[in-house]
Amino acid sequence: MSGLSQPEMEGCRNLLGLLDNDEIMALCDTITNRLVQPEDRQDAIRAILVYSQSVEELLKRKKVHREIIFKYLATQGVVIPPATEKHNLIQHAKDYWNKQSQLKLKEAPKPVTKREDIQLFQKQEKEDKKTEKVDFRRLGEEFCHWFFGLLNSQNPFLGPPQDEWGPQHFWHDVKLKFYYNTLEQNVIDYHGAEIVSLRLLSLVKEEFLFLSPNLDSHGLKCASSPHGLVMVGVAGTVHRGNTCLGIFEQIFGLIRCPFVENTWKIKFINLRIVGESALAPGALQKPTITFEPSDLEAFYNVISLCGTNEVRLNGKQTMECGTGDQALCAGNEALLNKRELSLPLKH
């Protein structure tokens, strides 16, 4: 358990952000005695914060240079003489974080006592819940822009990738259920961050596909569970070069990373691709998802109940594709009431 308070944790995270990658990795090795093998820079910073016993212990490390602490304080508006010694800089940082903590306590809402205040508080709660729902929609849009932008950029025809693709974007036990229907129907399961990452990468890097999501109100739907799982359903078209090959439907399960602020990782993916040859004539339009957030919530409930048991969700809807193909099954591996969940895609 870290010995740092929440303000100290946030402050040290920002301070460590001023170090370069080699210094971060070396500091992580020192503090954890090389017992933790971080996947990336953010993972290393998380380990440094978790295994540090106090602010003094962390900031007194040789790899945390005096200049870095001074630079951090300057960015926070704390003006001190440039020649200030390191131990005094550490004290200034501690005082600043303590002050921030006290300010937050003063800003905390006072206990509700009057009836009018209770009604106002309840009204505010309702407004907060409305804002929360809007935020999930926005989260879904931002996630899709990031995910498809990053994945598509790995296509060699589009030039150098915009960023690094890899297993660091997934939880280690992530699951991918990949259904595709071109000349024949296939469903394949993949497990683990490495293999799921490589399979998705091969779609664009080796098969030269380009996935174009439809992010309007009909092509993107989001839902959240009470336990923090956010589900994003998106439909779109599949291209190779200037040729449209068919449509896709994809459902993501996202869970917030508890150690890195504003970071979500992918817990599961259901991907369904239907080639144009498997669609009815004239069916290739702007894809629209027809399931509702309540269907996604039911999907989550069955997954959470099943855990490691292999159960497939019993759903209300069936796929109404041009050829009447069955939809991508969204549960685990056995049948519940001998029926399948269908998260349908409208054409």
Coordinates of C-alpha atoms in Angstrom, one line a residue:
M1 CA 0.0 0.0 0.0
S2 CA 1.4 3.4 -1.0
G3 CA 2.2 5.9 1.8
L4 CA 1.2 8.8 -0.3
S5 CA -2.0 10.8 0.1
Q6 CA -4.3 11.4 -2.9
P7 CA -2.9 15.0 -3.5
E8 CA 0.6 13.7 -3.1
M9 CA -0.2 10.8 -5.5
E10 CA -1.5 13.2 -8.2
G11 CA 1.3 15.7 -7.7
C12 CA 4.0 13.0 -7.9
R13 CA 2.4 11.6 -11.0
N14 CA 2.7 15.0 -12.7
L15 CA 6.2 15.5 -11.4
L16 CA 7.3 12.1 -12.7
G17 CA 5.9 13.0 -16.1
L18 CA 8.8 15.4 -16.5
L19 CA 11.3 12.5 -16.4
D20 CA 12.3 10.7 -19.6
N21 CA 11.5 7.0 -20.2
D22 CA 14.9 5.6 -19.2
E23 CA 14.8 7.5 -15.9
I24 CA 11.2 6.3 -15.2
M25 CA 12.1 2.6 -15.9
A26 CA 15.3 2.8 -13.9
L27 CA 13.4 4.4 -10.9
C28 CA 10.8 1.7 -11.1
D29 CA 13.5 -1.0 -11.0
T30 CA 15.1 0.7 -7.9
I31 CA 11.9 1.1 -5.9
T32 CA 10.5 -2.3 -6.7
N33 CA 13.8 -4.1 -6.5
R34 CA 13.2 -5.3 -10.1
L35 CA 10.2 -7.4 -8.9
V36 CA 7.8 -5.5 -11.1
Q37 CA 8.1 -5.6 -14.9
P38 CA 6.1 -2.7 -16.2
E39 CA 4.5 -2.9 -19.6
D40 CA 5.0 0.7 -20.4
R41 CA 5.8 4.2 -19.0
Q42 CA 2.4 4.7 -17.3
D43 CA 2.6 1.2 -15.8
A44 CA 6.0 2.1 -14.4
I45 CA 4.8 5.4 -12.9
R46 CA 1.9 3.5 -11.3
A47 CA 4.3 1.0 -9.7
I48 CA 6.6 3.8 -8.5
L49 CA 3.7 5.5 -6.7
V50 CA 2.2 2.3 -5.3
Y51 CA 5.5 1.1 -3.8
S52 CA 6.8 4.4 -2.5
Q53 CA 6.4 4.6 1.3
S54 CA 6.4 8.4 1.5
V55 CA 6.9 11.6 -0.5
E56 CA 10.4 12.0 1.1
E57 CA 11.5 8.5 0.1
L58 CA 10.4 9.1 -3.5
L59 CA 11.7 12.6 -4.0
K60 CA 15.0 12.0 -2.3
R61 CA 15.9 9.4 -4.9
K62 CA 19.0 10.4 -7.0
K63 CA 17.0 9.8 -10.2
V64 CA 14.5 12.5 -9.1
H65 CA 16.8 15.5 -9.8
R66 CA 16.6 18.8 -8.0
E67 CA 15.9 20.5 -11.3
I68 CA 12.9 18.3 -11.9
I69 CA 11.3 19.2 -8.6
F70 CA 12.0 22.9 -9.3
K71 CA 10.5 22.7 -12.7
Y72 CA 7.4 21.0 -11.4
L73 CA 6.9 23.7 -8.7
A74 CA 7.4 26.4 -11.4
T75 CA 4.6 24.9 -13.5
Q76 CA 2.3 25.0 -10.5
G77 CA 3.0 28.7 -9.9
V78 CA 5.1 28.1 -6.8
V79 CA 7.9 30.7 -7.1
I80 CA 11.1 30.0 -5.2
P81 CA 14.8 31.0 -5.7
P82 CA 16.5 28.9 -8.4
A83 CA 19.4 28.0 -6.0
T84 CA 17.1 26.4 -3.4
E85 CA 18.5 23.1 -2.2
K86 CA 16.8 19.8 -2.9
H87 CA 15.6 19.1 0.6
N88 CA 13.9 22.6 0.7
L89 CA 12.3 22.0 -2.7
I90 CA 10.9 18.7 -1.3
Q91 CA 9.4 20.6 1.6
H92 CA 7.9 23.2 -0.7
A93 CA 6.3 20.4 -2.7
K94 CA 4.8 18.8 0.4
D95 CA 3.5 22.2 1.6
Y96 CA 1.9 22.8 -1.8
W97 CA 0.2 19.4 -1.9
N98 CA -1.0 19.9 1.7
K99 CA -2.5 23.2 0.8
Q100 CA -4.3 21.7 -2.2
S101 CA -5.7 19.0 0.1
Q102 CA -7.1 21.6 2.5
L103 CA -8.6 23.6 -0.3
K104 CA -10.5 20.5 -1.5
L105 CA -11.8 19.9 2.1
K106 CA -13.1 23.5 2.2
E107 CA -14.8 23.0 -1.2
A108 CA -16.5 19.8 -0.1
P109 CA -20.3 20.2 0.2
K110 CA -21.6 20.9 3.8
P111 CA -24.0 18.4 5.4
V112 CA -27.6 18.7 4.2
T113 CA -29.9 19.6 7.1
K114 CA -32.9 21.7 5.8
R115 CA -35.7 20.2 3.8
E116 CA -35.2 22.7 1.0
D117 CA -31.5 21.8 0.9
I118 CA -32.4 18.1 0.7
Q119 CA -34.7 18.7 -2.3
L120 CA -32.0 20.8 -4.0
F121 CA -29.5 18.1 -3.3
Q122 CA -31.8 15.4 -4.8
K123 CA -32.4 17.6 -7.9
Q124 CA -28.6 18.0 -8.3
E125 CA -28.2 14.2 -8.1
K126 CA -30.7 13.8 -10.9
E127 CA -28.9 16.4 -13.0
D128 CA -25.6 14.6 -12.3
K129 CA -27.0 11.3 -13.5
K130 CA -28.2 13.0 -16.7
T131 CA -24.7 14.4 -17.2
E132 CA -23.2 11.0 -16.5
K133 CA -25.3 9.4 -19.4
V134 CA -24.2 12.1 -21.8
D135 CA -20.6 11.5 -20.7
F136 CA -20.8 7.8 -21.6
R137 CA -22.0 8.7 -25.1
R138 CA -19.1 11.1 -25.4
L139 CA -16.8 8.5 -24.0
G140 CA -18.0 6.1 -26.7
E141 CA -17.4 8.6 -29.5
E142 CA -13.9 9.5 -28.2
F143 CA -13.0 5.9 -27.8
C144 CA -14.2 5.0 -31.3
H145 CA -12.2 7.9 -32.8
W146 CA -9.1 6.8 -30.9
F147 CA -9.5 3.0 -31.5
F148 CA -10.4 3.0 -35.2
G149 CA -7.9 5.9 -35.9
L150 CA -5.1 3.9 -34.3
L151 CA -6.0 0.6 -35.8
N152 CA -6.6 1.9 -39.3
S153 CA -3.3 3.8 -39.2
Q154 CA -1.5 0.4 -39.1
N155 CA -2.6 -0.2 -42.7
P156 CA 0.6 0.0 -44.8
F157 CA -1.2 1.8 -47.6
L158 CA -1.9 4.8 -45.3
G159 CA 1.8 5.6 -44.5
P160 CA 3.5 5.4 -41.1
P161 CA 1.3 4.5 -38.1
Q162 CA 0.1 7.4 -35.9
D163 CA 1.0 5.6 -32.7
E164 CA 2.1 2.3 -31.3
W165 CA -0.4 -0.6 -31.4
G166 CA -0.1 -3.4 -29.0
P167 CA -1.4 -5.4 -26.0
Q168 CA -1.0 -2.4 -23.6
H169 CA -4.4 -1.2 -24.7
F170 CA -6.1 -4.4 -23.4
W171 CA -6.6 -6.1 -20.1
H172 CA -4.4 -9.2 -19.9
D173 CA -7.4 -11.6 -19.9
V174 CA -9.3 -9.8 -22.8
K175 CA -11.5 -12.0 -25.0
L176 CA -12.3 -11.5 -28.7
K177 CA -15.2 -13.3 -30.4
F178 CA -14.7 -12.8 -34.2
Y179 CA -17.6 -13.8 -36.5
Y180 CA -17.2 -13.3 -40.2
N181 CA -19.4 -14.3 -43.1
T182 CA -18.1 -14.0 -46.6
L183 CA -18.3 -17.2 -48.6
E184 CA -18.9 -19.2 -45.4
Q185 CA -19.7 -18.5 -41.7
N186 CA -17.0 -18.7 -39.1
V187 CA -16.8 -17.9 -35.4
I188 CA -13.4 -17.9 -33.7
D189 CA -12.5 -17.0 -30.1
Y190 CA -9.2 -15.4 -29.0
H191 CA -8.0 -15.0 -25.5
G192 CA -5.3 -12.8 -24.0
A193 CA -4.0 -9.3 -24.7
E194 CA -1.1 -10.5 -27.0
I195 CA -3.1 -12.7 -29.3
V196 CA -6.2 -10.4 -29.5
S197 CA -3.9 -7.5 -30.3
L198 CA -2.2 -9.4 -33.1
R199 CA -5.4 -10.7 -34.6
L200 CA -6.9 -7.2 -34.9
L201 CA -3.7 -5.9 -36.2
S202 CA -3.6 -8.5 -38.9
L203 CA -6.9 -7.3 -40.3
V204 CA -5.4 -4.0 -41.3
K205 CA -1.7 -4.8 -41.7
E206 CA -1.9 -8.1 -43.5
E207 CA -5.4 -8.1 -45.0
F208 CA -5.3 -4.3 -45.8
L209 CA -8.8 -3.7 -44.4
F210 CA -10.1 -0.3 -43.4
L211 CA -12.9 -0.1 -40.8
S212 CA -15.1 3.0 -41.1
P213 CA -17.4 3.4 -38.1
N214 CA -20.8 5.1 -38.3
L215 CA -20.7 7.4 -35.3
D216 CA -24.1 9.1 -35.7
S217 CA -27.0 8.4 -33.3
H218 CA -28.0 5.3 -35.2
G219 CA -24.5 3.7 -35.6
L220 CA -23.2 4.1 -32.1
K221 CA -24.8 3.2 -28.8
C222 CA -23.4 3.0 -25.3
A223 CA -24.4 1.6 -21.9
S224 CA -22.8 1.3 -18.5
S225 CA -23.1 -1.2 -15.7
P226 CA -23.4 -0.3 -12.0
H227 CA -19.9 -1.9 -11.5
G228 CA -18.0 0.3 -13.9
L229 CA -18.1 -1.6 -17.2
V230 CA -18.9 0.6 -20.1
M231 CA -20.2 -1.1 -23.3
V232 CA -19.8 0.6 -26.7
G233 CA -21.7 -0.8 -29.7
V234 CA -20.7 0.5 -33.2
A235 CA -21.6 -0.4 -36.8
G236 CA -19.7 0.6 -39.9
T237 CA -18.4 -0.4 -43.3
V238 CA -15.3 -2.5 -44.3
H239 CA -13.1 -1.3 -47.1
R240 CA -10.0 -2.3 -49.0
G241 CA -8.6 0.5 -51.1
N242 CA -11.5 2.1 -52.9
T243 CA -13.7 -1.0 -52.6
C244 CA -16.4 -1.4 -50.0
L245 CA -16.3 -5.1 -49.0
G246 CA -19.2 -5.2 -46.5
I247 CA -20.3 -4.2 -43.1
F248 CA -19.2 -4.7 -39.5
E249 CA -20.7 -4.6 -36.0
Q250 CA -18.5 -4.4 -33.0
I251 CA -19.2 -4.4 -29.3
F252 CA -16.5 -3.3 -26.8
G253 CA -16.4 -3.8 -23.0
L254 CA -14.3 -1.1 -21.4
I255 CA -13.1 -0.9 -17.8
R256 CA -11.3 2.1 -16.3
C257 CA -7.7 1.5 -15.2
P258 CA -7.6 2.2 -11.5
F259 CA -3.9 3.3 -11.5
V260 CA -3.8 5.7 -14.5
E261 CA -6.1 8.7 -14.6
N262 CA -8.6 8.9 -17.5
T263 CA -7.4 5.7 -19.0
W264 CA -9.7 2.8 -20.1
K265 CA -8.7 -0.6 -21.3
I266 CA -10.6 -3.1 -23.4
K267 CA -12.0 -6.1 -21.5
F268 CA -13.8 -7.9 -24.3
I269 CA -14.6 -7.4 -28.0
N270 CA -17.3 -9.0 -30.2
L271 CA -16.6 -8.3 -33.9
R272 CA -18.9 -9.4 -36.7
I273 CA -18.0 -8.8 -40.4
V274 CA -20.5 -9.6 -43.2
G275 CA -19.2 -9.5 -46.7
E276 CA -21.2 -7.9 -49.5
S277 CA -21.7 -11.3 -51.1
A278 CA -23.6 -12.5 -48.0
L279 CA -25.9 -9.5 -48.0
A280 CA -29.2 -9.2 -49.8
P281 CA -29.1 -7.1 -53.0
G282 CA -29.3 -3.4 -52.1
A283 CA -28.7 -4.0 -48.4
L284 CA -25.3 -2.3 -48.2
Q285 CA -26.2 1.1 -46.7
K286 CA -25.0 3.2 -43.9
P287 CA -25.0 0.5 -41.1
T288 CA -27.4 1.1 -38.2
I289 CA -27.3 -0.7 -34.8
T290 CA -30.9 -1.6 -33.7
F291 CA -30.3 -2.8 -30.2
E292 CA -31.0 -0.6 -27.3
P293 CA -28.8 0.3 -24.2
S294 CA -31.1 -2.1 -22.2
D295 CA -29.9 -5.0 -24.4
L296 CA -26.3 -4.1 -23.6
E297 CA -27.1 -3.9 -19.9
A298 CA -28.7 -7.4 -20.1
F299 CA -25.6 -8.6 -22.0
Y300 CA -23.5 -7.4 -19.1
N301 CA -25.7 -8.9 -16.4
V302 CA -25.4 -12.4 -18.0
I303 CA -21.6 -12.1 -18.4
S304 CA -21.2 -11.0 -14.8
L305 CA -23.4 -13.8 -13.5
C306 CA -21.6 -16.4 -15.6
G307 CA -18.1 -15.4 -14.6
T308 CA -16.0 -18.4 -15.6
N309 CA -19.1 -20.5 -16.3
E310 CA -19.7 -20.9 -20.0
V311 CA -23.1 -19.5 -20.7
R312 CA -24.5 -17.7 -23.8
L313 CA -27.0 -14.9 -23.3
N314 CA -30.7 -15.4 -23.9
G315 CA -31.8 -12.3 -25.9
K316 CA -35.0 -10.9 -27.3
Q317 CA -33.9 -10.0 -30.8
T318 CA -32.6 -12.0 -33.8
M319 CA -30.5 -10.9 -36.7
E320 CA -32.4 -9.7 -39.7
C321 CA -29.7 -9.6 -42.3
G322 CA -30.5 -10.1 -45.9
T323 CA -29.8 -13.8 -45.9
G324 CA -31.3 -14.4 -42.4
D325 CA -27.9 -15.4 -40.9
Q326 CA -27.7 -15.8 -37.2
A327 CA -26.1 -13.0 -35.3
L328 CA -22.9 -12.9 -33.4
C329 CA -23.4 -14.6 -30.1
A330 CA -22.4 -12.4 -27.2
G331 CA -22.1 -14.6 -24.2
N332 CA -19.7 -17.4 -23.3
E333 CA -19.9 -20.9 -24.7
A334 CA -23.0 -22.8 -23.6
L335 CA -26.6 -22.0 -24.2
L336 CA -29.0 -20.4 -21.7
N337 CA -32.5 -21.6 -22.4
K338 CA -31.2 -22.9 -25.7
R339 CA -31.3 -19.5 -27.3
E340 CA -28.6 -17.0 -28.5
L341 CA -28.2 -13.3 -27.9
S342 CA -28.5 -11.4 -31.1
L343 CA -27.3 -7.8 -31.2
P344 CA -28.8 -7.0 -34.6
L345 CA -27.5 -4.9 -37.4
K346 CA -30.0 -3.1 -39.6
H347 CA -29.3 -2.5 -43.2

